[in-house]
Amino acid sequence: MSQAPGAQPSPPSVYHERQRLELCAVHALNNVLQQQLFTQEAADEICKRLSPDSRLNPHRSLLGTGNYDVNVIMAALQGLGLAAVWWDRRRWDPQHQVLCAELGTGGVM
């Protein structure tokens, strides 16, 4: 399909979930992956796998409202064949920039 002369191409749409409750880890995962892949139920299942014998799961809120720790994010990404890399600006190595450019990355802060 051709565009009219002088017409600006439409910008790509960006998937974004607004945060609700304490589900920031779920929303951050979906936002960086640009689609709804994770739900609170999926994150709760990951918590159970991470600590199957725990009466009080250390990877989420005691109230069941989310507040998942970074282990849940890392396990969710690993389940998709992706990885989380810890980044510390104080330990920046120019090689990281090359790696990021080669792999194509997203970020969550």
mmCIF file of N, CA and C in Angstrom:
data_model
loop_
_atom_site.group_PDB
_atom_site.id
_atom_site.type_symbol
_atom_site.label_atom_id
_atom_site.label_comp_id
_atom_site.label_asym_id
_atom_site.label_seq_id
_atom_site.Cartn_x
_atom_site.Cartn_y
_atom_site.Cartn_z
ATOM 1 N N MET A 1 0.847 -1.171 0.000
ATOM 2 C CA MET A 1 0.000 0.000 0.000
ATOM 3 C C MET A 1 0.887 1.226 0.000
ATOM 4 N N SER A 2 0.598 2.178 -0.872
ATOM 5 C CA SER A 2 1.427 3.372 -0.945
ATOM 6 C C SER A 2 0.800 4.487 -0.122
ATOM 7 N N GLN A 3 1.661 5.421 0.281
ATOM 8 C CA GLN A 3 1.202 6.557 1.063
ATOM 9 C C GLN A 3 1.094 7.778 0.166
ATOM 10 N N ALA A 4 0.237 8.668 0.552
ATOM 11 C CA ALA A 4 0.105 9.918 -0.182
ATOM 12 C C ALA A 4 1.400 10.711 -0.041
ATOM 13 N N PRO A 5 1.762 11.487 -1.047
ATOM 14 C CA PRO A 5 2.988 12.287 -0.947
ATOM 15 C C PRO A 5 2.929 13.204 0.270
ATOM 16 N N GLY A 6 4.014 13.216 1.016
ATOM 17 C CA GLY A 6 4.107 14.073 2.203
ATOM 18 C C GLY A 6 3.466 13.489 3.448
ATOM 19 N N ALA A 7 2.816 12.335 3.325
ATOM 20 C CA ALA A 7 2.175 11.725 4.495
ATOM 21 C C ALA A 7 3.228 11.109 5.403
ATOM 22 N N GLN A 8 3.022 11.245 6.680
ATOM 23 C CA GLN A 8 3.925 10.664 7.663
ATOM 24 C C GLN A 8 3.495 9.227 7.950
ATOM 25 N N PRO A 9 4.461 8.305 8.014
ATOM 26 C CA PRO A 9 4.078 6.928 8.386
ATOM 27 C C PRO A 9 3.579 6.915 9.824
ATOM 28 N N SER A 10 2.584 6.080 10.075
ATOM 29 C CA SER A 10 2.065 6.008 11.441
ATOM 30 C C SER A 10 3.079 5.295 12.329
ATOM 31 N N PRO A 11 3.245 5.801 13.555
ATOM 32 C CA PRO A 11 4.211 5.167 14.448
ATOM 33 C C PRO A 11 3.711 3.778 14.857
ATOM 34 N N PRO A 12 4.624 2.868 15.139
ATOM 35 C CA PRO A 12 4.185 1.540 15.578
ATOM 36 C C PRO A 12 3.465 1.661 16.912
ATOM 37 N N SER A 13 2.455 0.836 17.100
ATOM 38 C CA SER A 13 1.728 0.883 18.361
ATOM 39 C C SER A 13 2.568 0.217 19.450
ATOM 40 N N VAL A 14 2.423 0.721 20.652
ATOM 41 C CA VAL A 14 3.166 0.211 21.791
ATOM 42 C C VAL A 14 2.171 -0.415 22.760
ATOM 43 N N TYR A 15 2.428 -1.673 23.135
ATOM 44 C CA TYR A 15 1.572 -2.345 24.107
ATOM 45 C C TYR A 15 1.933 -1.832 25.491
ATOM 46 N N HIS A 16 0.931 -1.450 26.264
ATOM 47 C CA HIS A 16 1.190 -0.943 27.613
ATOM 48 C C HIS A 16 0.044 -1.315 28.540
ATOM 49 N N GLU A 17 0.399 -1.884 29.685
ATOM 50 C CA GLU A 17 -0.584 -2.165 30.724
ATOM 51 C C GLU A 17 -0.364 -1.186 31.869
ATOM 52 N N ARG A 18 -1.438 -0.625 32.342
ATOM 53 C CA ARG A 18 -1.361 0.237 33.526
ATOM 54 C C ARG A 18 -1.296 -0.653 34.756
ATOM 55 N N GLN A 19 -0.564 -0.198 35.743
ATOM 56 C CA GLN A 19 -0.416 -1.002 36.948
ATOM 57 C C GLN A 19 -1.680 -0.972 37.789
ATOM 58 N N ARG A 20 -2.003 -2.133 38.326
ATOM 59 C CA ARG A 20 -3.079 -2.241 39.311
ATOM 60 C C ARG A 20 -2.590 -3.147 40.427
ATOM 61 N N LEU A 21 -3.118 -2.917 41.597
ATOM 62 C CA LEU A 21 -2.699 -3.632 42.805
ATOM 63 C C LEU A 21 -1.174 -3.621 42.915
ATOM 64 N N GLU A 22 -0.611 -4.754 43.278
ATOM 65 C CA GLU A 22 0.850 -4.878 43.381
ATOM 66 C C GLU A 22 1.374 -5.808 42.283
ATOM 67 N N LEU A 23 0.815 -5.672 41.101
ATOM 68 C CA LEU A 23 1.155 -6.570 40.000
ATOM 69 C C LEU A 23 2.202 -5.968 39.068
ATOM 70 N N CYS A 24 3.104 -5.147 39.612
ATOM 71 C CA CYS A 24 4.088 -4.470 38.760
ATOM 72 C C CYS A 24 4.969 -5.464 38.009
ATOM 73 N N ALA A 25 5.309 -6.592 38.584
ATOM 74 C CA ALA A 25 6.148 -7.579 37.883
ATOM 75 C C ALA A 25 5.409 -8.151 36.671
ATOM 76 N N VAL A 26 4.126 -8.446 36.833
ATOM 77 C CA VAL A 26 3.323 -8.979 35.732
ATOM 78 C C VAL A 26 3.216 -7.941 34.622
ATOM 79 N N HIS A 27 2.915 -6.698 34.993
ATOM 80 C CA HIS A 27 2.780 -5.643 33.993
ATOM 81 C C HIS A 27 4.117 -5.342 33.317
ATOM 82 N N ALA A 28 5.200 -5.351 34.085
ATOM 83 C CA ALA A 28 6.520 -5.091 33.497
ATOM 84 C C ALA A 28 6.882 -6.169 32.482
ATOM 85 N N LEU A 29 6.619 -7.425 32.812
ATOM 86 C CA LEU A 29 6.889 -8.514 31.861
ATOM 87 C C LEU A 29 6.081 -8.340 30.578
ATOM 88 N N ASN A 30 4.790 -8.109 30.721
ATOM 89 C CA ASN A 30 3.940 -7.959 29.540
ATOM 90 C C ASN A 30 4.333 -6.730 28.724
ATOM 91 N N ASN A 31 4.692 -5.649 29.398
ATOM 92 C CA ASN A 31 5.071 -4.432 28.679
ATOM 93 C C ASN A 31 6.369 -4.628 27.908
ATOM 94 N N VAL A 32 7.362 -5.254 28.527
ATOM 95 C CA VAL A 32 8.637 -5.430 27.829
ATOM 96 C C VAL A 32 8.499 -6.457 26.698
ATOM 97 N N LEU A 33 7.602 -7.423 26.851
ATOM 98 C CA LEU A 33 7.382 -8.428 25.808
ATOM 99 C C LEU A 33 6.358 -7.971 24.764
ATOM 100 N N GLN A 34 5.709 -6.829 25.028
ATOM 101 C CA GLN A 34 4.771 -6.196 24.100
ATOM 102 C C GLN A 34 3.530 -7.036 23.789
ATOM 103 N N GLN A 35 3.104 -7.830 24.777
ATOM 104 C CA GLN A 35 1.844 -8.564 24.660
ATOM 105 C C GLN A 35 1.494 -9.154 26.017
ATOM 106 N N GLN A 36 0.229 -9.492 26.200
ATOM 107 C CA GLN A 36 -0.188 -10.064 27.468
ATOM 108 C C GLN A 36 0.107 -11.559 27.474
ATOM 109 N N LEU A 37 1.235 -11.904 28.080
ATOM 110 C CA LEU A 37 1.614 -13.308 28.208
ATOM 111 C C LEU A 37 1.443 -13.803 29.631
ATOM 112 N N PHE A 38 1.511 -12.906 30.592
ATOM 113 C CA PHE A 38 1.472 -13.308 31.998
ATOM 114 C C PHE A 38 0.289 -12.689 32.717
ATOM 115 N N THR A 39 -0.234 -13.462 33.659
ATOM 116 C CA THR A 39 -1.342 -13.023 34.502
ATOM 117 C C THR A 39 -0.925 -13.226 35.952
ATOM 118 N N GLN A 40 -1.749 -12.755 36.855
ATOM 119 C CA GLN A 40 -1.477 -12.969 38.273
ATOM 120 C C GLN A 40 -1.456 -14.472 38.575
ATOM 121 N N GLU A 41 -2.334 -15.211 37.959
ATOM 122 C CA GLU A 41 -2.389 -16.655 38.182
ATOM 123 C C GLU A 41 -1.100 -17.329 37.721
ATOM 124 N N ALA A 42 -0.581 -16.912 36.570
ATOM 125 C CA ALA A 42 0.678 -17.478 36.064
ATOM 126 C C ALA A 42 1.831 -17.144 36.998
ATOM 127 N N ALA A 43 1.866 -15.916 37.496
ATOM 128 C CA ALA A 43 2.928 -15.524 38.427
ATOM 129 C C ALA A 43 2.821 -16.313 39.737
ATOM 130 N N ASP A 44 1.590 -16.553 40.194
ATOM 131 C CA ASP A 44 1.402 -17.351 41.410
ATOM 132 C C ASP A 44 1.897 -18.783 41.207
ATOM 133 N N GLU A 45 1.666 -19.339 40.019
ATOM 134 C CA GLU A 45 2.157 -20.691 39.718
ATOM 135 C C GLU A 45 3.686 -20.734 39.725
ATOM 136 N N ILE A 46 4.311 -19.704 39.191
ATOM 137 C CA ILE A 46 5.774 -19.636 39.220
ATOM 138 C C ILE A 46 6.258 -19.587 40.666
ATOM 139 N N CYS A 47 5.578 -18.826 41.510
ATOM 140 C CA CYS A 47 5.940 -18.752 42.932
ATOM 141 C C CYS A 47 5.872 -20.139 43.578
ATOM 142 N N LYS A 48 4.838 -20.887 43.258
ATOM 143 C CA LYS A 48 4.683 -22.236 43.815
ATOM 144 C C LYS A 48 5.804 -23.159 43.353
ATOM 145 N N ARG A 49 6.211 -23.013 42.090
ATOM 146 C CA ARG A 49 7.319 -23.832 41.583
ATOM 147 C C ARG A 49 8.640 -23.445 42.241
ATOM 148 N N LEU A 50 8.819 -22.163 42.522
ATOM 149 C CA LEU A 50 10.067 -21.703 43.135
ATOM 150 C C LEU A 50 10.203 -22.160 44.585
ATOM 151 N N SER A 51 9.075 -22.252 45.294
ATOM 152 C CA SER A 51 9.095 -22.674 46.702
ATOM 153 C C SER A 51 7.928 -23.613 46.968
ATOM 154 N N PRO A 52 8.018 -24.844 46.454
ATOM 155 C CA PRO A 52 6.874 -25.759 46.545
ATOM 156 C C PRO A 52 6.528 -26.193 47.966
ATOM 157 N N ASP A 53 7.495 -26.203 48.859
ATOM 158 C CA ASP A 53 7.243 -26.686 50.212
ATOM 159 C C ASP A 53 7.036 -25.568 51.225
ATOM 160 N N SER A 54 6.986 -24.326 50.771
ATOM 161 C CA SER A 54 6.831 -23.189 51.681
ATOM 162 C C SER A 54 5.374 -22.966 52.027
ATOM 163 N N ARG A 55 5.126 -22.849 53.307
ATOM 164 C CA ARG A 55 3.771 -22.535 53.740
ATOM 165 C C ARG A 55 3.444 -21.080 53.400
ATOM 166 N N LEU A 56 4.398 -20.195 53.683
ATOM 167 C CA LEU A 56 4.289 -18.785 53.294
ATOM 168 C C LEU A 56 5.302 -18.549 52.192
ATOM 169 N N ASN A 57 4.824 -18.284 51.016
ATOM 170 C CA ASN A 57 5.717 -18.172 49.870
ATOM 171 C C ASN A 57 6.530 -16.879 49.940
ATOM 172 N N PRO A 58 7.868 -16.984 49.917
ATOM 173 C CA PRO A 58 8.709 -15.792 50.027
ATOM 174 C C PRO A 58 8.804 -14.969 48.742
ATOM 175 N N HIS A 59 8.189 -15.429 47.664
ATOM 176 C CA HIS A 59 8.319 -14.746 46.374
ATOM 177 C C HIS A 59 7.135 -13.845 46.028
ATOM 178 N N ARG A 60 6.189 -13.704 46.939
ATOM 179 C CA ARG A 60 5.023 -12.848 46.696
ATOM 180 C C ARG A 60 4.470 -12.321 48.015
ATOM 181 N N SER A 61 3.526 -11.415 47.894
ATOM 182 C CA SER A 61 2.891 -10.805 49.052
ATOM 183 C C SER A 61 2.106 -11.845 49.859
ATOM 184 N N LEU A 62 2.135 -11.681 51.145
ATOM 185 C CA LEU A 62 1.350 -12.568 52.011
ATOM 186 C C LEU A 62 -0.149 -12.392 51.776
ATOM 187 N N LEU A 63 -0.539 -11.214 51.293
ATOM 188 C CA LEU A 63 -1.949 -10.909 51.066
ATOM 189 C C LEU A 63 -2.476 -11.453 49.744
ATOM 190 N N GLY A 64 -1.590 -11.970 48.903
ATOM 191 C CA GLY A 64 -2.006 -12.511 47.615
ATOM 192 C C GLY A 64 -2.306 -11.451 46.571
ATOM 193 N N THR A 65 -1.762 -10.252 46.775
ATOM 194 C CA THR A 65 -2.029 -9.153 45.846
ATOM 195 C C THR A 65 -0.885 -8.925 44.862
ATOM 196 N N GLY A 66 0.085 -9.792 44.838
ATOM 197 C CA GLY A 66 1.222 -9.634 43.922
ATOM 198 C C GLY A 66 2.501 -9.352 44.681
ATOM 199 N N ASN A 67 3.134 -8.234 44.338
ATOM 200 C CA ASN A 67 4.419 -7.840 44.923
ATOM 201 C C ASN A 67 5.444 -8.971 44.762
ATOM 202 N N TYR A 68 5.550 -9.473 43.545
ATOM 203 C CA TYR A 68 6.447 -10.586 43.236
ATOM 204 C C TYR A 68 7.894 -10.122 43.251
ATOM 205 N N ASP A 69 8.791 -11.007 43.646
ATOM 206 C CA ASP A 69 10.199 -10.634 43.659
ATOM 207 C C ASP A 69 10.845 -10.928 42.300
ATOM 208 N N VAL A 70 12.093 -10.530 42.171
ATOM 209 C CA VAL A 70 12.792 -10.632 40.894
ATOM 210 C C VAL A 70 12.964 -12.085 40.446
ATOM 211 N N ASN A 71 12.949 -13.028 41.356
ATOM 212 C CA ASN A 71 13.063 -14.436 40.980
ATOM 213 C C ASN A 71 11.893 -14.870 40.100
ATOM 214 N N VAL A 72 10.722 -14.308 40.338
ATOM 215 C CA VAL A 72 9.546 -14.625 39.523
ATOM 216 C C VAL A 72 9.739 -14.080 38.108
ATOM 217 N N ILE A 73 10.252 -12.863 38.005
ATOM 218 C CA ILE A 73 10.519 -12.269 36.687
ATOM 219 C C ILE A 73 11.545 -13.105 35.925
ATOM 220 N N MET A 74 12.609 -13.481 36.605
ATOM 221 C CA MET A 74 13.663 -14.259 35.945
ATOM 222 C C MET A 74 13.147 -15.629 35.497
ATOM 223 N N ALA A 75 12.350 -16.291 36.338
ATOM 224 C CA ALA A 75 11.799 -17.599 35.979
ATOM 225 C C ALA A 75 10.813 -17.474 34.818
ATOM 226 N N ALA A 76 10.018 -16.411 34.810
ATOM 227 C CA ALA A 76 9.072 -16.199 33.712
ATOM 228 C C ALA A 76 9.817 -16.030 32.388
ATOM 229 N N LEU A 77 10.871 -15.238 32.400
ATOM 230 C CA LEU A 77 11.658 -15.035 31.179
ATOM 231 C C LEU A 77 12.350 -16.323 30.740
ATOM 232 N N GLN A 78 12.880 -17.066 31.704
ATOM 233 C CA GLN A 78 13.546 -18.334 31.366
ATOM 234 C C GLN A 78 12.563 -19.309 30.726
ATOM 235 N N GLY A 79 11.321 -19.291 31.185
ATOM 236 C CA GLY A 79 10.294 -20.154 30.608
ATOM 237 C C GLY A 79 10.020 -19.844 29.138
ATOM 238 N N LEU A 80 10.379 -18.653 28.715
ATOM 239 C CA LEU A 80 10.210 -18.256 27.309
ATOM 240 C C LEU A 80 11.514 -18.347 26.525
ATOM 241 N N GLY A 81 12.542 -18.874 27.172
ATOM 242 C CA GLY A 81 13.841 -18.960 26.508
ATOM 243 C C GLY A 81 14.597 -17.645 26.514
ATOM 244 N N LEU A 82 14.205 -16.721 27.392
ATOM 245 C CA LEU A 82 14.857 -15.416 27.513
ATOM 246 C C LEU A 82 15.615 -15.364 28.832
ATOM 247 N N ALA A 83 16.361 -14.306 29.041
ATOM 248 C CA ALA A 83 17.127 -14.183 30.273
ATOM 249 C C ALA A 83 17.111 -12.753 30.758
ATOM 250 N N ALA A 84 17.254 -12.609 32.048
ATOM 251 C CA ALA A 84 17.431 -11.296 32.664
ATOM 252 C C ALA A 84 18.909 -11.152 32.987
ATOM 253 N N VAL A 85 19.425 -9.981 32.725
ATOM 254 C CA VAL A 85 20.829 -9.708 33.008
ATOM 255 C C VAL A 85 20.882 -8.545 33.991
ATOM 256 N N TRP A 86 21.561 -8.751 35.100
ATOM 257 C CA TRP A 86 21.725 -7.679 36.070
ATOM 258 C C TRP A 86 22.631 -6.625 35.467
ATOM 259 N N TRP A 87 22.242 -5.386 35.598
ATOM 260 C CA TRP A 87 23.043 -4.299 35.052
ATOM 261 C C TRP A 87 23.351 -3.319 36.165
ATOM 262 N N ASP A 88 24.613 -2.998 36.297
ATOM 263 C CA ASP A 88 25.070 -2.050 37.296
ATOM 264 C C ASP A 88 25.914 -1.006 36.582
ATOM 265 N N ARG A 89 25.420 0.211 36.515
ATOM 266 C CA ARG A 89 26.113 1.263 35.782
ATOM 267 C C ARG A 89 27.541 1.476 36.286
ATOM 268 N N ARG A 90 27.758 1.231 37.568
ATOM 269 C CA ARG A 90 29.100 1.418 38.132
ATOM 270 C C ARG A 90 30.096 0.425 37.555
ATOM 271 N N ARG A 91 29.598 -0.656 36.989
ATOM 272 C CA ARG A 91 30.468 -1.694 36.424
ATOM 273 C C ARG A 91 30.279 -1.824 34.921
ATOM 274 N N TRP A 92 30.039 -0.713 34.254
ATOM 275 C CA TRP A 92 29.776 -0.721 32.817
ATOM 276 C C TRP A 92 31.001 -1.168 32.042
ATOM 277 N N ASP A 93 30.769 -2.016 31.090
ATOM 278 C CA ASP A 93 31.811 -2.497 30.196
ATOM 279 C C ASP A 93 31.332 -2.199 28.773
ATOM 280 N N PRO A 94 32.142 -1.529 27.944
ATOM 281 C CA PRO A 94 31.702 -1.222 26.569
ATOM 282 C C PRO A 94 31.257 -2.454 25.791
ATOM 283 N N GLN A 95 31.731 -3.628 26.163
ATOM 284 C CA GLN A 95 31.321 -4.863 25.493
ATOM 285 C C GLN A 95 29.825 -5.110 25.662
ATOM 286 N N HIS A 96 29.232 -4.622 26.780
ATOM 287 C CA HIS A 96 27.796 -4.785 27.001
ATOM 288 C C HIS A 96 26.996 -4.106 25.899
ATOM 289 N N GLN A 97 27.469 -2.956 25.446
ATOM 290 C CA GLN A 97 26.764 -2.229 24.404
ATOM 291 C C GLN A 97 26.725 -3.046 23.116
ATOM 292 N N VAL A 98 27.821 -3.705 22.808
ATOM 293 C CA VAL A 98 27.881 -4.549 21.613
ATOM 294 C C VAL A 98 26.922 -5.729 21.775
ATOM 295 N N LEU A 99 26.920 -6.351 22.943
ATOM 296 C CA LEU A 99 26.040 -7.486 23.206
ATOM 297 C C LEU A 99 24.580 -7.074 23.084
ATOM 298 N N CYS A 100 24.217 -5.943 23.657
ATOM 299 C CA CYS A 100 22.834 -5.472 23.585
ATOM 300 C C CYS A 100 22.410 -5.222 22.141
ATOM 301 N N ALA A 101 23.300 -4.646 21.352
ATOM 302 C CA ALA A 101 22.979 -4.368 19.954
ATOM 303 C C ALA A 101 22.794 -5.662 19.165
ATOM 304 N N GLU A 102 23.575 -6.675 19.477
ATOM 305 C CA GLU A 102 23.481 -7.943 18.758
ATOM 306 C C GLU A 102 22.232 -8.723 19.133
ATOM 307 N N LEU A 103 21.875 -8.706 20.395
ATOM 308 C CA LEU A 103 20.761 -9.525 20.869
ATOM 309 C C LEU A 103 19.408 -8.869 20.688
ATOM 310 N N GLY A 104 19.380 -7.565 20.712
ATOM 311 C CA GLY A 104 18.087 -6.877 20.711
ATOM 312 C C GLY A 104 17.479 -7.047 22.083
ATOM 313 N N THR A 105 17.422 -6.001 22.843
ATOM 314 C CA THR A 105 17.008 -6.136 24.231
ATOM 315 C C THR A 105 15.893 -5.183 24.596
ATOM 316 N N GLY A 106 15.232 -5.508 25.677
ATOM 317 C CA GLY A 106 14.257 -4.633 26.309
ATOM 318 C C GLY A 106 14.725 -4.417 27.726
ATOM 319 N N GLY A 107 14.162 -3.451 28.382
ATOM 320 C CA GLY A 107 14.628 -3.187 29.733
ATOM 321 C C GLY A 107 13.501 -2.870 30.689
ATOM 322 N N VAL A 108 13.715 -3.232 31.937
ATOM 323 C CA VAL A 108 12.797 -2.918 33.020
ATOM 324 C C VAL A 108 13.637 -2.305 34.126
ATOM 325 N N MET A 109 13.214 -1.168 34.594
ATOM 326 C CA MET A 109 13.955 -0.517 35.681
ATOM 327 C C MET A 109 13.082 -0.437 36.902
#
